[in-house]
mmCIF file of C-alpha atoms in Angstrom:
data_model
loop_
_atom_site.group_PDB
_atom_site.id
_atom_site.type_symbol
_atom_site.label_atom_id
_atom_site.label_comp_id
_atom_site.label_asym_id
_atom_site.label_seq_id
_atom_site.Cartn_x
_atom_site.Cartn_y
_atom_site.Cartn_z
ATOM 1 C CA MET A 1 111.843 -19.300 77.908
ATOM 2 C CA ARG A 2 110.112 -18.512 81.163
ATOM 3 C CA LEU A 3 113.362 -18.705 83.149
ATOM 4 C CA SER A 4 115.163 -16.323 80.777
ATOM 5 C CA LEU A 5 112.273 -13.828 80.976
ATOM 6 C CA ILE A 6 112.354 -13.856 84.794
ATOM 7 C CA SER A 7 116.147 -13.441 84.857
ATOM 8 C CA ALA A 8 115.942 -10.551 82.344
ATOM 9 C CA LEU A 9 113.312 -8.761 84.472
ATOM 10 C CA ALA A 10 115.402 -9.267 87.614
ATOM 11 C CA ALA A 11 118.527 -7.891 85.899
ATOM 12 C CA ALA A 12 116.580 -4.883 84.552
ATOM 13 C CA SER A 13 115.140 -4.096 87.983
ATOM 14 C CA LEU A 14 118.579 -4.340 89.592
ATOM 15 C CA LEU A 15 120.080 -1.990 87.011
ATOM 16 C CA ALA A 16 117.213 0.476 87.415
ATOM 17 C CA GLY A 17 117.681 0.433 91.182
ATOM 18 C CA CYS A 18 121.373 1.266 90.840
ATOM 19 C CA SER A 19 120.726 4.230 88.559
ATOM 20 C CA PHE A 20 117.967 5.718 90.735
ATOM 21 C CA ASP A 21 120.414 7.936 92.666
ATOM 22 C CA SER A 22 121.824 9.459 89.503
ATOM 23 C CA ILE A 23 118.301 10.316 88.287
ATOM 24 C CA THR A 24 117.297 11.994 91.552
ATOM 25 C CA ASP A 25 120.537 13.990 91.657
ATOM 26 C CA ARG A 26 119.621 15.671 88.369
ATOM 27 C CA ILE A 27 116.050 16.525 89.375
ATOM 28 C CA THR A 28 115.827 19.520 91.716
ATOM 29 C CA PRO A 29 112.326 20.144 93.020
ATOM 30 C CA TYR A 30 111.082 23.646 93.761
ATOM 31 C CA ARG A 31 111.635 24.621 97.384
ATOM 32 C CA ILE A 32 109.824 27.557 98.903
ATOM 33 C CA ASP A 33 111.445 30.320 100.934
ATOM 34 C CA ILE A 34 110.664 29.921 104.628
ATOM 35 C CA ARG A 35 110.569 32.987 106.877
ATOM 36 C CA GLN A 36 110.109 32.476 110.599
ATOM 37 C CA GLY A 37 110.092 34.833 113.532
ATOM 38 C CA ASN A 38 110.202 38.610 113.877
ATOM 39 C CA TYR A 39 111.769 40.545 111.004
ATOM 40 C CA VAL A 40 113.724 43.404 112.585
ATOM 41 C CA ASP A 41 115.903 45.618 110.391
ATOM 42 C CA GLN A 42 118.404 48.362 111.064
ATOM 43 C CA SER A 43 115.898 51.208 110.700
ATOM 44 C CA MET A 44 113.611 49.663 113.328
ATOM 45 C CA VAL A 45 116.426 49.228 115.835
ATOM 46 C CA ALA A 46 117.648 52.765 115.133
ATOM 47 C CA GLN A 47 114.280 54.110 116.374
ATOM 48 C CA LEU A 48 114.858 52.656 119.844
ATOM 49 C CA LYS A 49 116.084 55.028 122.525
ATOM 50 C CA ARG A 50 117.260 54.251 126.018
ATOM 51 C CA GLY A 51 114.466 54.809 128.562
ATOM 52 C CA MET A 52 111.566 53.778 126.286
ATOM 53 C CA THR A 53 108.737 51.856 127.923
ATOM 54 C CA ARG A 54 107.864 48.266 127.047
ATOM 55 C CA ASP A 55 104.812 49.410 125.092
ATOM 56 C CA GLN A 56 106.913 51.794 123.022
ATOM 57 C CA VAL A 57 109.428 49.042 122.238
ATOM 58 C CA ARG A 58 106.584 46.688 121.324
ATOM 59 C CA PHE A 59 105.167 49.363 119.007
ATOM 60 C CA VAL A 60 108.492 49.752 117.191
ATOM 61 C CA LEU A 61 109.659 46.122 117.027
ATOM 62 C CA GLY A 62 106.438 44.170 117.468
ATOM 63 C CA SER A 63 105.717 41.482 120.021
ATOM 64 C CA PRO A 64 108.789 39.444 120.928
ATOM 65 C CA LEU A 65 109.054 35.887 119.713
ATOM 66 C CA VAL A 66 110.592 34.653 122.965
ATOM 67 C CA THR A 67 109.853 35.967 126.438
ATOM 68 C CA ASP A 68 111.763 34.344 129.263
ATOM 69 C CA VAL A 69 109.530 33.284 132.161
ATOM 70 C CA PHE A 70 112.355 33.458 134.666
ATOM 71 C CA ARG A 71 113.860 36.741 133.462
ATOM 72 C CA THR A 72 111.096 39.183 132.574
ATOM 73 C CA ASP A 73 113.599 41.935 131.815
ATOM 74 C CA ARG A 74 114.679 40.378 128.489
ATOM 75 C CA TRP A 75 112.907 40.050 125.142
ATOM 76 C CA ASP A 76 114.396 38.064 122.269
ATOM 77 C CA TYR A 77 113.560 38.709 118.638
ATOM 78 C CA VAL A 78 114.646 35.825 116.429
ATOM 79 C CA TYR A 79 114.348 35.862 112.637
ATOM 80 C CA ARG A 80 115.287 32.934 110.430
ATOM 81 C CA PHE A 81 115.193 32.968 106.638
ATOM 82 C CA ARG A 82 115.721 29.740 104.753
ATOM 83 C CA PRO A 83 115.730 30.236 100.987
ATOM 84 C CA GLY A 84 114.787 27.331 98.761
ATOM 85 C CA LEU A 85 118.335 27.222 97.456
ATOM 86 C CA GLY A 86 121.104 28.800 99.468
ATOM 87 C CA GLU A 87 122.369 29.380 102.963
ATOM 88 C CA VAL A 88 120.187 29.952 106.027
ATOM 89 C CA GLU A 89 120.218 33.470 107.484
ATOM 90 C CA GLN A 90 119.455 33.984 111.160
ATOM 91 C CA ARG A 91 119.279 37.193 113.203
ATOM 92 C CA VAL A 92 118.944 37.375 116.962
ATOM 93 C CA ILE A 93 118.265 40.619 118.818
ATOM 94 C CA SER A 94 117.882 40.783 122.593
ATOM 95 C CA VAL A 95 116.288 43.803 124.263
ATOM 96 C CA PHE A 96 117.007 44.306 127.966
ATOM 97 C CA PHE A 97 114.906 46.346 130.392
ATOM 98 C CA ALA A 98 115.706 47.852 133.782
ATOM 99 C CA ASP A 99 112.752 49.057 135.872
ATOM 100 C CA ASP A 100 110.418 48.545 132.875
ATOM 101 C CA ARG A 101 112.511 50.927 130.742
ATOM 102 C CA LEU A 102 114.766 50.034 127.802
ATOM 103 C CA ASP A 103 118.322 49.624 129.058
ATOM 104 C CA HIS A 104 120.358 48.143 126.190
ATOM 105 C CA ILE A 105 120.230 46.009 123.048
ATOM 106 C CA ASP A 106 122.428 43.064 122.083
ATOM 107 C CA GLY A 107 122.419 41.112 118.875
ATOM 108 C CA ASP A 108 123.155 41.112 115.171
ATOM 109 C CA VAL A 109 121.663 44.525 114.393
ATOM 110 C CA THR A 110 123.074 47.538 116.205
ATOM 111 C CA GLY A 111 121.452 50.814 117.147
ATOM 112 C CA GLY A 112 122.195 54.116 115.475
ATOM 113 C CA ASP A 113 120.679 57.110 113.736
ATOM 114 C CA ALA A 114 117.268 56.272 112.233
ATOM 115 C CA LYS A 115 117.553 58.726 109.336
ATOM 116 C CA SER A 116 120.940 57.420 108.185
ATOM 117 C CA ALA A 117 119.709 53.822 108.419
ATOM 118 C CA VAL A 118 116.661 54.570 106.270
ATOM 119 C CA ASP A 119 118.765 56.572 103.797
ATOM 120 C CA SER A 120 121.265 53.735 103.433
ATOM 121 C CA GLN A 121 118.473 51.246 102.772
ATOM 122 C CA GLN A 122 116.891 53.549 100.194
ATOM 123 C CA ALA A 123 120.257 54.012 98.484
ATOM 124 C CA THR A 124 120.685 50.274 98.026
ATOM 125 C CA ARG A 125 117.133 49.850 96.712
ATOM 126 C CA THR A 126 117.242 52.697 94.205
ATOM 127 C CA ARG A 127 118.123 51.804 90.645
ATOM 128 C CA VAL A 128 118.199 54.119 87.642
ATOM 129 C CA VAL A 129 117.304 52.591 84.305
ATOM 130 C CA GLU A 130 117.655 54.586 81.096
ATOM 131 C CA VAL A 131 114.938 53.963 78.553
ATOM 132 C CA PRO A 132 115.958 54.572 74.934
ATOM 133 C CA ALA A 133 113.850 56.879 72.808
ATOM 134 C CA ALA A 134 111.314 55.357 70.447
ATOM 135 C CA PRO A 135 112.601 54.959 66.883
ATOM 136 C CA LYS A 136 111.260 57.525 64.405
ATOM 137 C CA ASP A 137 109.488 56.259 61.316
#
């Protein structure tokens, strides 16, 4: 009796151990969205003009995430967004200075007209919803 009980418990534990992977595959825990770095969008980059001082660039874009000790004429703005479920998005923008004035920008977001950049963002955010009239009694 005792031997059969021990063998039954051992068989049950072995079977439960084999099915553990299939149980954890079905359970998806909540994962938070993780945002790291400097968020820089098209409208912010569009405000930059060649010849701006470092303070003016810092006012528009914020303090850079990475400043190179060996090359003080380059600021890097890195933004990484990792949603709980989905693909990771990463943006890298490098701002280059010559004689403490903005020279050029390299990266994922390009410069342009500030007004058109803001208008394009507003156009994508705007949504018209029609509300039906209340029924009459």
